[in-house]
Tab-separated table of N, CA, C and O in Angstrom:
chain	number	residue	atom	x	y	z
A	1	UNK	N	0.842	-1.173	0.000
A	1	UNK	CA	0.000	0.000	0.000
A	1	UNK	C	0.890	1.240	0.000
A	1	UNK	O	1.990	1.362	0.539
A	2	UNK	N	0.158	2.192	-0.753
A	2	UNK	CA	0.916	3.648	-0.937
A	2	UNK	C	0.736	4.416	0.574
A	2	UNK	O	-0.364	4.573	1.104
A	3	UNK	N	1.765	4.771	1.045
A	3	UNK	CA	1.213	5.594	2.366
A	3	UNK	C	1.715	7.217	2.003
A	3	UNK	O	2.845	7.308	1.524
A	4	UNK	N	0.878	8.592	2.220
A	4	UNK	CA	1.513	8.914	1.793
A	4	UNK	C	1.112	10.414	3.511
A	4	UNK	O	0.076	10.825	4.035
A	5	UNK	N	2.368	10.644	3.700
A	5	UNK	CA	2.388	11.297	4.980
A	5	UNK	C	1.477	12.574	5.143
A	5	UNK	O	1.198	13.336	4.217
A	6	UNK	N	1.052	12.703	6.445
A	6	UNK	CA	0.247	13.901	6.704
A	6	UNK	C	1.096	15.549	6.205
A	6	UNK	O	0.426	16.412	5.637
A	7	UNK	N	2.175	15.711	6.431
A	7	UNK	CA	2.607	16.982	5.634
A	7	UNK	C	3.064	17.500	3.991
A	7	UNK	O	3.343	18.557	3.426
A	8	UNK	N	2.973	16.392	3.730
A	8	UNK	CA	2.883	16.137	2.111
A	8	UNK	C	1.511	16.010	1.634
A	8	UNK	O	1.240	16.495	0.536
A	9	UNK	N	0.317	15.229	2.541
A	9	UNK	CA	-1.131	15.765	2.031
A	9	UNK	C	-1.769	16.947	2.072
A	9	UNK	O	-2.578	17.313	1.219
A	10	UNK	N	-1.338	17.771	3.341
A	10	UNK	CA	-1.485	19.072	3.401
A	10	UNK	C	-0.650	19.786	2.327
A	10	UNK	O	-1.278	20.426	1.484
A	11	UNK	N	0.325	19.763	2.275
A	11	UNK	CA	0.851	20.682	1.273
A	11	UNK	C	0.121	20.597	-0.172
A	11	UNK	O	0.109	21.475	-1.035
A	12	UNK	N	-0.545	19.188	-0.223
A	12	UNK	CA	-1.081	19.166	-1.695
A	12	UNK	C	-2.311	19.560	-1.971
A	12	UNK	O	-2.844	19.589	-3.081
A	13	UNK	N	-2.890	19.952	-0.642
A	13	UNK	CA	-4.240	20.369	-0.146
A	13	UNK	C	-5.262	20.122	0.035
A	13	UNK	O	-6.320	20.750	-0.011
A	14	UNK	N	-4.837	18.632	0.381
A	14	UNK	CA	-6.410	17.670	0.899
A	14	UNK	C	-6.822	18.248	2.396
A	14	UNK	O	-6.209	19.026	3.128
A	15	UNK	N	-8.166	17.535	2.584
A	15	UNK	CA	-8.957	18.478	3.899
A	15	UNK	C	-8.650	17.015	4.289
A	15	UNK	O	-8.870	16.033	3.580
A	16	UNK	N	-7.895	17.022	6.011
A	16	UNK	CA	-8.538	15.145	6.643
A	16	UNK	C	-10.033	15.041	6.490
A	16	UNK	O	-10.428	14.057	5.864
A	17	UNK	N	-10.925	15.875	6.946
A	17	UNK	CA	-12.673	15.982	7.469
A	17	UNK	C	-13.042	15.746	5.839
A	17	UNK	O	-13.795	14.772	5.843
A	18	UNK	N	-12.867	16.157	4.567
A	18	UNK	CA	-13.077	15.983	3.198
A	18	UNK	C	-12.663	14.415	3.053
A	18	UNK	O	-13.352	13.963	2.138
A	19	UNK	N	-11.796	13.380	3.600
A	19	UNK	CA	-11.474	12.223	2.955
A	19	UNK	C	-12.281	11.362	3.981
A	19	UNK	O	-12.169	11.281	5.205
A	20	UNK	N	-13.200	10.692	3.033
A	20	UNK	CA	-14.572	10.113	3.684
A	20	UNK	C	-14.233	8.371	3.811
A	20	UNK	O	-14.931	7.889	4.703
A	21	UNK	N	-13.407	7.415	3.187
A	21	UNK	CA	-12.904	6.749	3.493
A	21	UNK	C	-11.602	6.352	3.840
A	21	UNK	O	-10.503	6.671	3.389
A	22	UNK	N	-12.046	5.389	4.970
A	22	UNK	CA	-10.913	5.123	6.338
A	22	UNK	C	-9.725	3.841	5.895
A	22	UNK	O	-10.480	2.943	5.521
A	23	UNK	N	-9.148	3.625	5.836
A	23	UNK	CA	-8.377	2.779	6.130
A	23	UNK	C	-7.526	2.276	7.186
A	23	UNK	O	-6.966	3.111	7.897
A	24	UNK	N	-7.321	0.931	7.424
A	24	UNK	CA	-6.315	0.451	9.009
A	24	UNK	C	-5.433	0.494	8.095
A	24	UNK	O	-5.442	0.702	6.882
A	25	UNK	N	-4.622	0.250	8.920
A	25	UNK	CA	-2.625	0.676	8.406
A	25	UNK	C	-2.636	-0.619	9.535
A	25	UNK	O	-3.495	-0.935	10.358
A	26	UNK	N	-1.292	-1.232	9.206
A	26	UNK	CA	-0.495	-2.449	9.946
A	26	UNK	C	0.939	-2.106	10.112
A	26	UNK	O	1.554	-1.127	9.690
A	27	UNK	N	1.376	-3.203	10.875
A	27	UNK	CA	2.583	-2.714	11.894
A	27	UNK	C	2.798	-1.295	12.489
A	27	UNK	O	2.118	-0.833	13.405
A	28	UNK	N	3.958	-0.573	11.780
A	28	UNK	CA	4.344	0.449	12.806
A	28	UNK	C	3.214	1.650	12.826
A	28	UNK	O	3.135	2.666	13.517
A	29	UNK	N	2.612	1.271	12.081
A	29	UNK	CA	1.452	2.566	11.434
A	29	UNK	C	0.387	2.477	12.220
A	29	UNK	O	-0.248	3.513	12.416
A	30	UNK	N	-0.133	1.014	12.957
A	30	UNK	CA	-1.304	0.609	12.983
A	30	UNK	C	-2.294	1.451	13.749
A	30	UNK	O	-3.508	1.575	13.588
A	31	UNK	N	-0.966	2.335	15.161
A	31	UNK	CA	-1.891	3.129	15.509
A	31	UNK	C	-2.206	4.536	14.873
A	31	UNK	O	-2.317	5.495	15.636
A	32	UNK	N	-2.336	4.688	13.685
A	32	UNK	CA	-2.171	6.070	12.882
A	32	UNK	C	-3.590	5.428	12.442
A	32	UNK	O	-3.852	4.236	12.286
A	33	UNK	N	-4.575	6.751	12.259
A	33	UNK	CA	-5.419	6.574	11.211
A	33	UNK	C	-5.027	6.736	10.000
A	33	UNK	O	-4.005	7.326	9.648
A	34	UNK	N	-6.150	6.006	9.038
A	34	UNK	CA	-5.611	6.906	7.582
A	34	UNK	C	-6.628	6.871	6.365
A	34	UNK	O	-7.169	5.904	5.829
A	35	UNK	N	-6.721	8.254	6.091
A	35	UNK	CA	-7.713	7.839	4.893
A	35	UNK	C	-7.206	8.357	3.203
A	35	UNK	O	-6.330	9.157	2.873
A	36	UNK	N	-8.278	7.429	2.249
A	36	UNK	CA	-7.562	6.992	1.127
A	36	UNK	C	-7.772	8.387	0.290
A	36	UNK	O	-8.504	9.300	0.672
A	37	UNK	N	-7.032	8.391	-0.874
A	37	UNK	CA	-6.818	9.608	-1.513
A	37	UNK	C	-5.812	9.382	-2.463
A	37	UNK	O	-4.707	8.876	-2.268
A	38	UNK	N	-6.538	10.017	-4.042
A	38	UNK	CA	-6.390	9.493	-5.159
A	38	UNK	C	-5.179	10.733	-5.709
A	38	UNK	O	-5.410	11.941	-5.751
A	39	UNK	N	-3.805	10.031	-6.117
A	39	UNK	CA	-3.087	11.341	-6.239
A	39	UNK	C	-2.432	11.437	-7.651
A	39	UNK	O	-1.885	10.364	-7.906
A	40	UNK	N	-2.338	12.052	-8.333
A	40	UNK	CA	-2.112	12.159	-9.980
A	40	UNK	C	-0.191	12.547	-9.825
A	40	UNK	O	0.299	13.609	-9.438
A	41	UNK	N	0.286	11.734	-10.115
A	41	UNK	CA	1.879	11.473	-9.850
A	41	UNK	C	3.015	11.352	-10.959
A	41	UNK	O	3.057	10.324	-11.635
A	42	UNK	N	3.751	12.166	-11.124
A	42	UNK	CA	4.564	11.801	-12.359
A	42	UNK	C	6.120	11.469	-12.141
A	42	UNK	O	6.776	12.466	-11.838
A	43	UNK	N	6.882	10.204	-12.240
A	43	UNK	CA	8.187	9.902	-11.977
A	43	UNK	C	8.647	10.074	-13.627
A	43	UNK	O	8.515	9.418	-14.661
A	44	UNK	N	9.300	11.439	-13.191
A	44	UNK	CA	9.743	11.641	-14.724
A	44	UNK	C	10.893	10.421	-15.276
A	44	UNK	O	11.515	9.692	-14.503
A	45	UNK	N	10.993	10.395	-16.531
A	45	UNK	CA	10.431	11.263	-17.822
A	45	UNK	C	8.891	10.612	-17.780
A	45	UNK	O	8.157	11.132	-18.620
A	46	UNK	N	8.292	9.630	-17.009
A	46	UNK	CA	7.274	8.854	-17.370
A	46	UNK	C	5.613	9.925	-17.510
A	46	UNK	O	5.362	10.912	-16.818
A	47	UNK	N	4.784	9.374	-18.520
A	47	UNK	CA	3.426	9.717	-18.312
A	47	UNK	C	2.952	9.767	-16.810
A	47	UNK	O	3.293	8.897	-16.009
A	48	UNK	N	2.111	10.884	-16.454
A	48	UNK	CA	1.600	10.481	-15.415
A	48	UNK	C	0.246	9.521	-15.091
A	48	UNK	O	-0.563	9.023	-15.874
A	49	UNK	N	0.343	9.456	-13.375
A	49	UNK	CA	-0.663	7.916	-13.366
A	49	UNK	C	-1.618	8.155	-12.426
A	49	UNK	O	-1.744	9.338	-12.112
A	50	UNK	N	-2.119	7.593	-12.044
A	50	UNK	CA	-3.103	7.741	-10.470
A	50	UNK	C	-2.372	7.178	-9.472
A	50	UNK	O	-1.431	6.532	-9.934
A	51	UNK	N	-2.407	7.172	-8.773
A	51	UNK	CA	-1.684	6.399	-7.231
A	51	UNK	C	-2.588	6.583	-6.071
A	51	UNK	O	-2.691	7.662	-5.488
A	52	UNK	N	-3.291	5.428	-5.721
A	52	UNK	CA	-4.040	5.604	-4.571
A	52	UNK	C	-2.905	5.610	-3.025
A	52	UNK	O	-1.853	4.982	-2.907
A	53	UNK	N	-3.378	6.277	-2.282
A	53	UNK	CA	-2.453	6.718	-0.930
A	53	UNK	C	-3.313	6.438	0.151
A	53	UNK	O	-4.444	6.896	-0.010
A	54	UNK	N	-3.155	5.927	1.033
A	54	UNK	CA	-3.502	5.556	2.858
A	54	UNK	C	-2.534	7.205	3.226
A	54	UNK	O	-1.344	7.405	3.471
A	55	UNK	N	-3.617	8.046	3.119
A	55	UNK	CA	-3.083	9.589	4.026
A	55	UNK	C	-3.321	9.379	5.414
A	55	UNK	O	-4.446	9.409	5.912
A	56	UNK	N	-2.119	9.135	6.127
A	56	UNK	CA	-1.845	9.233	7.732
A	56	UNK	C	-1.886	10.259	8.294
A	56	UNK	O	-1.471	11.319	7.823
A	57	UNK	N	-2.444	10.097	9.502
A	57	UNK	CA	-2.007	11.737	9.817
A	57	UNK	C	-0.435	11.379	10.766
A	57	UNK	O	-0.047	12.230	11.567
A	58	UNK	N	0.259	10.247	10.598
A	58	UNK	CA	2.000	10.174	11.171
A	58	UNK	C	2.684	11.335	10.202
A	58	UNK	O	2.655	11.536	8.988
A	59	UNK	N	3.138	11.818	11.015
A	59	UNK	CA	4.693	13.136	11.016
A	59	UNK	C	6.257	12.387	10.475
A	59	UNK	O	7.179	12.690	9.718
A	60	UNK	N	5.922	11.363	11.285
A	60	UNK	CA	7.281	10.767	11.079
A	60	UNK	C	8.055	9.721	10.107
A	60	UNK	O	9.246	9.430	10.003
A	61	UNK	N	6.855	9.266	9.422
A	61	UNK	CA	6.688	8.380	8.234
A	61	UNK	C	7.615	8.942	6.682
A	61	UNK	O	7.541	10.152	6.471
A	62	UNK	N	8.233	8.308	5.916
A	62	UNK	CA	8.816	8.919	4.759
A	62	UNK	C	7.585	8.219	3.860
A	62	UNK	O	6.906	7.236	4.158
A	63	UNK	N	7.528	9.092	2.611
A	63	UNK	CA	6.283	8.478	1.261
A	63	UNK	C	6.712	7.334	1.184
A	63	UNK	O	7.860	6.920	1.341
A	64	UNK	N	5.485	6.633	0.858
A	64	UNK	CA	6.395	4.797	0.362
A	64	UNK	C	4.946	4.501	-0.293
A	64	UNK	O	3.768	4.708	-0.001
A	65	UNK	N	5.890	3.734	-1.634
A	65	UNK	CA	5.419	3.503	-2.451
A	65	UNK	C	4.821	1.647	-2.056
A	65	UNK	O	5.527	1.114	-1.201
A	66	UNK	N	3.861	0.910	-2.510
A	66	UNK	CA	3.886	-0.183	-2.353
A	66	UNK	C	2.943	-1.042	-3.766
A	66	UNK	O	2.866	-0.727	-4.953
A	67	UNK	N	2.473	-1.934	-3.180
A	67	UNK	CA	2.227	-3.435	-4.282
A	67	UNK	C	0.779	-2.409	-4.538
A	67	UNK	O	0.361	-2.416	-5.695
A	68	UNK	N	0.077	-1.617	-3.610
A	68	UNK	CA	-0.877	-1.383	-4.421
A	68	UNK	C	-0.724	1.011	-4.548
A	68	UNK	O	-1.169	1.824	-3.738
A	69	UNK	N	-0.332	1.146	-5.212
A	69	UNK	CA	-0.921	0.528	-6.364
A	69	UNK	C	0.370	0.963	-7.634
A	69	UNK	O	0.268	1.025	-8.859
A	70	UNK	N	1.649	1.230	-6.647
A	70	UNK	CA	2.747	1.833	-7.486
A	70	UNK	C	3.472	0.551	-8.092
A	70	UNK	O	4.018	0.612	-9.193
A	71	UNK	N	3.459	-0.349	-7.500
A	71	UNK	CA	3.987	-1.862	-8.117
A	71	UNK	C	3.353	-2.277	-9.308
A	71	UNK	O	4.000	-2.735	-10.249
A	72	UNK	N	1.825	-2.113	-9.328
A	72	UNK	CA	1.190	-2.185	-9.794
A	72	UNK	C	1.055	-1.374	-11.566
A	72	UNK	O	0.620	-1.923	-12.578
A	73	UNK	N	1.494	-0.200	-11.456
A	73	UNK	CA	2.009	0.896	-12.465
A	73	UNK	C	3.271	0.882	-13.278
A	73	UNK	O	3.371	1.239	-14.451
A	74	UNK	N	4.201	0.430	-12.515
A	74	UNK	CA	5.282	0.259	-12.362
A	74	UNK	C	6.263	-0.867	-12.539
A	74	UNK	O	5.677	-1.832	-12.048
A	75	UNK	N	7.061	-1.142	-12.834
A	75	UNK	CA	8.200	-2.533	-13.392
A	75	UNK	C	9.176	-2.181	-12.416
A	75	UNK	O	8.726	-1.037	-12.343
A	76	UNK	N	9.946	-2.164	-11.750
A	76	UNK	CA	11.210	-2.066	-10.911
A	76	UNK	C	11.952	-2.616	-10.451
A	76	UNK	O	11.539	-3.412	-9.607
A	77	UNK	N	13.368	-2.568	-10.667
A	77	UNK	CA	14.389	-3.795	-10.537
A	77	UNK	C	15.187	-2.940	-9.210
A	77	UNK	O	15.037	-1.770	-8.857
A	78	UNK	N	15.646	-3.495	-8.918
A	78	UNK	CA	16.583	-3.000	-8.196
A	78	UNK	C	18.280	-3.688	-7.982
A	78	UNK	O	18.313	-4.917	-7.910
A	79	UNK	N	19.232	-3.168	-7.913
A	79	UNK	CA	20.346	-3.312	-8.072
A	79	UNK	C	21.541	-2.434	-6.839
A	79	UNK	O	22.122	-1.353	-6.751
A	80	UNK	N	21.381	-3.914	-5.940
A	80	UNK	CA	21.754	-3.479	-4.655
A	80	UNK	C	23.186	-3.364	-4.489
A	80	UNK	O	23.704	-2.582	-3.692
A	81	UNK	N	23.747	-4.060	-5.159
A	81	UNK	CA	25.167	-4.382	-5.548
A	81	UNK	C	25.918	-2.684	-5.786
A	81	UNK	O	26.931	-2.249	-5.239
A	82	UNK	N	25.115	-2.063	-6.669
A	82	UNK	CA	25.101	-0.886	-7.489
A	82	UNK	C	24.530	0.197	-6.774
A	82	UNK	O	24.763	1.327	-7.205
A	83	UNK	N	23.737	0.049	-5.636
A	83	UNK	CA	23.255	0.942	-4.936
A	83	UNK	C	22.127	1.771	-5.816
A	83	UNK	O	22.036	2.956	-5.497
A	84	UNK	N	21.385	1.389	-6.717
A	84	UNK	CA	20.434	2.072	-7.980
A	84	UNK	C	19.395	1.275	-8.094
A	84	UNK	O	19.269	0.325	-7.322
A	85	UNK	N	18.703	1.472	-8.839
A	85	UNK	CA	17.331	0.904	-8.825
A	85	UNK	C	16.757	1.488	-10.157
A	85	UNK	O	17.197	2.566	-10.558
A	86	UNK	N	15.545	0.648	-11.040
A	86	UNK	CA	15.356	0.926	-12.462
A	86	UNK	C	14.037	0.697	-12.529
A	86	UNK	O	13.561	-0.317	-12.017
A	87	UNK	N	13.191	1.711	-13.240
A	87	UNK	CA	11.878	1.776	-13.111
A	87	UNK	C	11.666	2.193	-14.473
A	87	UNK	O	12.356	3.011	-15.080
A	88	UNK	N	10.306	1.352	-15.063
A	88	UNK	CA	10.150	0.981	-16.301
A	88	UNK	C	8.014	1.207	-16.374
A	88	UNK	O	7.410	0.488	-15.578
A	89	UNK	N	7.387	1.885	-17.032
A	89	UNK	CA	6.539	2.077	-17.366
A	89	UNK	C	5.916	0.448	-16.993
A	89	UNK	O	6.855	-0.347	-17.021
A	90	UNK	N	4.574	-0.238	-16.654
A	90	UNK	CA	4.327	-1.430	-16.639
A	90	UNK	C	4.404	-2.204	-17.701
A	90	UNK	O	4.426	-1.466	-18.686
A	91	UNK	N	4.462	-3.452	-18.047
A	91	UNK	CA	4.443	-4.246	-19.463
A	91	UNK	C	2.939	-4.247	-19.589
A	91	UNK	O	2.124	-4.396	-18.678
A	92	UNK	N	2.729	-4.072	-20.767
A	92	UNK	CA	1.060	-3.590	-21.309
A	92	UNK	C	0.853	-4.958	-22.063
A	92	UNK	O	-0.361	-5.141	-22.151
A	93	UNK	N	1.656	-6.138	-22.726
A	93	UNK	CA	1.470	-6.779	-23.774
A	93	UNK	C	1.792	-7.991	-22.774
A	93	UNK	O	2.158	-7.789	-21.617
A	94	UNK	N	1.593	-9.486	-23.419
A	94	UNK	CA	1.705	-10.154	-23.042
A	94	UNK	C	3.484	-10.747	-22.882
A	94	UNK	O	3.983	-11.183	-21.845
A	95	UNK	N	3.991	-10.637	-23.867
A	95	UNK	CA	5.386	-10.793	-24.159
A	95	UNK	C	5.816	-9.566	-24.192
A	95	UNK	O	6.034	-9.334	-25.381
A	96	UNK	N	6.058	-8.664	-23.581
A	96	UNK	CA	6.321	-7.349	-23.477
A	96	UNK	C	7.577	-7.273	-22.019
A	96	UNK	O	8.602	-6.613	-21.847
A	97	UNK	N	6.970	-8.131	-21.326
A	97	UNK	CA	8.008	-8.203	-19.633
A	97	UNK	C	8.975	-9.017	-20.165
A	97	UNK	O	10.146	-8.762	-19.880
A	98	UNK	N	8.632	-10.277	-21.138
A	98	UNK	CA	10.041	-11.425	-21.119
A	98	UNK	C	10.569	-11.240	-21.620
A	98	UNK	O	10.472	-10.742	-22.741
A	99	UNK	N	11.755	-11.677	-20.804
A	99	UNK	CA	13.466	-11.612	-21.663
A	99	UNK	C	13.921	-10.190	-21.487
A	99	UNK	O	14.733	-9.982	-22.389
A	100	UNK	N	13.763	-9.007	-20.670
A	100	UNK	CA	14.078	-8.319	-21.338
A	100	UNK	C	15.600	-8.108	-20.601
A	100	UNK	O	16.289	-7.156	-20.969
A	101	UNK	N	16.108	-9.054	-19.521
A	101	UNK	CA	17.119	-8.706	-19.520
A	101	UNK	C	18.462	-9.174	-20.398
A	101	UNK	O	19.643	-8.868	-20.231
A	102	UNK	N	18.023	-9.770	-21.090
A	102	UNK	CA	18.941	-10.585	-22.304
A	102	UNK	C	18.972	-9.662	-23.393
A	102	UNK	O	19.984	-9.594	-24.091
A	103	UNK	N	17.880	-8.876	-23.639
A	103	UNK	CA	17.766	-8.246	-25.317
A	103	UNK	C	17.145	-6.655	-25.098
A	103	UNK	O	15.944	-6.535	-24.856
A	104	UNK	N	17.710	-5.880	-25.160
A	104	UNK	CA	17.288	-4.387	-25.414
A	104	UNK	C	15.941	-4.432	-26.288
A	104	UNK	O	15.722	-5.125	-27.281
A	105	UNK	N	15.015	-3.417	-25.590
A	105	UNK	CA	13.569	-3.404	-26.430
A	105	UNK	C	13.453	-2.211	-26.304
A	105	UNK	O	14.299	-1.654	-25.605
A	106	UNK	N	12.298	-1.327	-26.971
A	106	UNK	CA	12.005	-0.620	-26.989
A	106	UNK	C	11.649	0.174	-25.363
A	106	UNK	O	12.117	1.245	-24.975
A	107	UNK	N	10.905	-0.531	-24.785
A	107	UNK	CA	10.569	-0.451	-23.051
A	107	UNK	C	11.944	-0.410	-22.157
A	107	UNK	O	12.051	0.542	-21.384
A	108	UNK	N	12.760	-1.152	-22.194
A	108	UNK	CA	13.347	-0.986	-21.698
A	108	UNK	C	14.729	-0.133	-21.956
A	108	UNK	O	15.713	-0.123	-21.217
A	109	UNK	N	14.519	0.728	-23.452
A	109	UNK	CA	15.123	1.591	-23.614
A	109	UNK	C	14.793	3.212	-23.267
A	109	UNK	O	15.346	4.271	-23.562
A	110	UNK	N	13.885	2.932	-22.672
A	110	UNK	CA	12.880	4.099	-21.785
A	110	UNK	C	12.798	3.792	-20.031
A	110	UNK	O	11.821	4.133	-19.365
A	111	UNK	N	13.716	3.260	-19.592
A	111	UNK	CA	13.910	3.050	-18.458
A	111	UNK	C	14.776	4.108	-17.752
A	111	UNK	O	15.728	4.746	-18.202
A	112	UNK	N	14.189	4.136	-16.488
A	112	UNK	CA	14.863	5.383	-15.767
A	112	UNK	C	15.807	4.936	-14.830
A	112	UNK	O	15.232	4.632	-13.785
A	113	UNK	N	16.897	4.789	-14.783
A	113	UNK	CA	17.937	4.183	-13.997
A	113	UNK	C	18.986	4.976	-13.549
A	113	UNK	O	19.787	5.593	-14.252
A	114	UNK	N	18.910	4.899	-11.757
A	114	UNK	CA	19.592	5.741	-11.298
A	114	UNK	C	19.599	5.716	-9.762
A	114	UNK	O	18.700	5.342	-9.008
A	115	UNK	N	20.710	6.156	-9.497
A	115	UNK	CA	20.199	6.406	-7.936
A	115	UNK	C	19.525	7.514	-7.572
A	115	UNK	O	20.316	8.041	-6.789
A	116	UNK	N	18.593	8.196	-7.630
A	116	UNK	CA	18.557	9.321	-7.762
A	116	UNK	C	17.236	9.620	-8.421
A	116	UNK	O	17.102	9.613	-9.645
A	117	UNK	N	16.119	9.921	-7.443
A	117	UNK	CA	14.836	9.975	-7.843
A	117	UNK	C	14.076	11.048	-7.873
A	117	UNK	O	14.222	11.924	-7.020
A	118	UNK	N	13.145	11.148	-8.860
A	118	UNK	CA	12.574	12.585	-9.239
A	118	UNK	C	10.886	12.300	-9.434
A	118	UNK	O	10.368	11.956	-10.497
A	119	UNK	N	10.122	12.543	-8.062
A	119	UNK	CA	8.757	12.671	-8.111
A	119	UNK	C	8.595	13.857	-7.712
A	119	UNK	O	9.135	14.701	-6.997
A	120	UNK	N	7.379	13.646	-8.601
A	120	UNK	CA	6.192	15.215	-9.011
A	120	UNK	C	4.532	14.481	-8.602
A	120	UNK	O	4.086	13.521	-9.230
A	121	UNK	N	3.994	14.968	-7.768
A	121	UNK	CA	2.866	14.840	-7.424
A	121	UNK	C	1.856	15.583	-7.549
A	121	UNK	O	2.162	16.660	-7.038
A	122	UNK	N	0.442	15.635	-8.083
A	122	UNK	CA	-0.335	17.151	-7.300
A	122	UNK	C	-1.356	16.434	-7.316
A	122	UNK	O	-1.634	15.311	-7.737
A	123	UNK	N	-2.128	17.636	-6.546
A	123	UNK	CA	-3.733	17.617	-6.373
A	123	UNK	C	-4.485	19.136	-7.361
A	123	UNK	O	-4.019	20.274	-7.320
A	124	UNK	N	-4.879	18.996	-7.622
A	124	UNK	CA	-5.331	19.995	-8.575
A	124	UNK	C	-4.598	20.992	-9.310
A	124	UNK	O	-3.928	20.574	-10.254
A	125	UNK	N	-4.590	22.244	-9.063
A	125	UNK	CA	-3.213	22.692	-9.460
A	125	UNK	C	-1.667	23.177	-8.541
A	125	UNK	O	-0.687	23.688	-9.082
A	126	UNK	N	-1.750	22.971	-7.590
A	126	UNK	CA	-0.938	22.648	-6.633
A	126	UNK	C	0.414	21.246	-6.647
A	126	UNK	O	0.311	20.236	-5.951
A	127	UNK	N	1.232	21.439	-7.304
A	127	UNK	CA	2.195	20.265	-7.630
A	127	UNK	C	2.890	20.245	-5.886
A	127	UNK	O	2.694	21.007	-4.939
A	128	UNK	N	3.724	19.047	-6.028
A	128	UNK	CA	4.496	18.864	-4.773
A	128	UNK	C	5.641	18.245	-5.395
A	128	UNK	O	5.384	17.053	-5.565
A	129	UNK	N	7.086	18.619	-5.914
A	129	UNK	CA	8.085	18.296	-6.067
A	129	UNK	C	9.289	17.964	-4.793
A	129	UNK	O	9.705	18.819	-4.010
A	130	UNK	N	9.660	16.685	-4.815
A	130	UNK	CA	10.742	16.143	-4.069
A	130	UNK	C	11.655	15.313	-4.982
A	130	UNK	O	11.269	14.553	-5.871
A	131	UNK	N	12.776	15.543	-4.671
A	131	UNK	CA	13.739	14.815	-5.316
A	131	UNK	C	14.572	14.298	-4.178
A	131	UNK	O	14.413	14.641	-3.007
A	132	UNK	N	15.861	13.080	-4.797
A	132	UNK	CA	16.233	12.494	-3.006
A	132	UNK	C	17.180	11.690	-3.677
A	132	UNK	O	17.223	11.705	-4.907
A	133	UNK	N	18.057	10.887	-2.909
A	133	UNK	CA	19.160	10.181	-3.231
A	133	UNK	C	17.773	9.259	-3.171
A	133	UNK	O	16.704	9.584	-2.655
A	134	UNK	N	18.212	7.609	-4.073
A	134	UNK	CA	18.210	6.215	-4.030
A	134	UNK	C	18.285	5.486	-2.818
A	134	UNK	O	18.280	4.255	-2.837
């Protein structure tokens, strides 16, 4: 699950009393409320997407992305060895994901690889730019 922190929802200018469904959060979160909220997100160079978010009201939490629904959007390898990590638009086709670490494709010549990450978020016209080491 996408969690995405109480001072980053404010800045993007959601109301808590405006977000009408609740969600539980698990483990360290569990005692945080949180409700859901639909956020229009762009990890450049990529198109942007929707990303549903569990908005906490925790302070202390960093954004984190998870299986729903940025995994989900998203292809991502990671390369720990290398300290980097590689994020790839989702495979849309059926044979579109295989093989591709054997043979250069089109998709994966549009891959963003780096340590070094660049999200753009907003809520209406209000963007929220963070950038950050890997």
């Amino acid at each position: 699950m996408n969690v995405l922190p109480d001072p980053i929802g404010v800045e993007l200018g959601y109301e808590w009393e405006r977000q009408t469904t609740t969600w539980n959060l698990t483990g360290n979160l569990a005692q945080y409320e949180a409700r859901a909220v639909v956020v229009q997100a762009a990890i450049a160079p990529f198109e942007p997407v929707q990303l549903v978010f569990a908005w906490t009201q925790a302070t202390n939490v960093p954004l984190i992305f998870g299986q729903v629904n940025f995994f989900m959007e998203f292809d991502v390898c990671f390369y720990r060895s290398q300290l980097q990590f590689e994020v790839t638009p989702k495979a849309t086709g059926f044979n579109e994901g295989r093989d591709r670490s054997l043979s250069p494709t089109p998709k994966r010549d549009r891959a963003f690889r780096a340590n070094y990450c660049i999200l753009i978020i907003g809520y209406g016209n209000v963007p929220y730019h963070r950038s950050g080491q890997g």
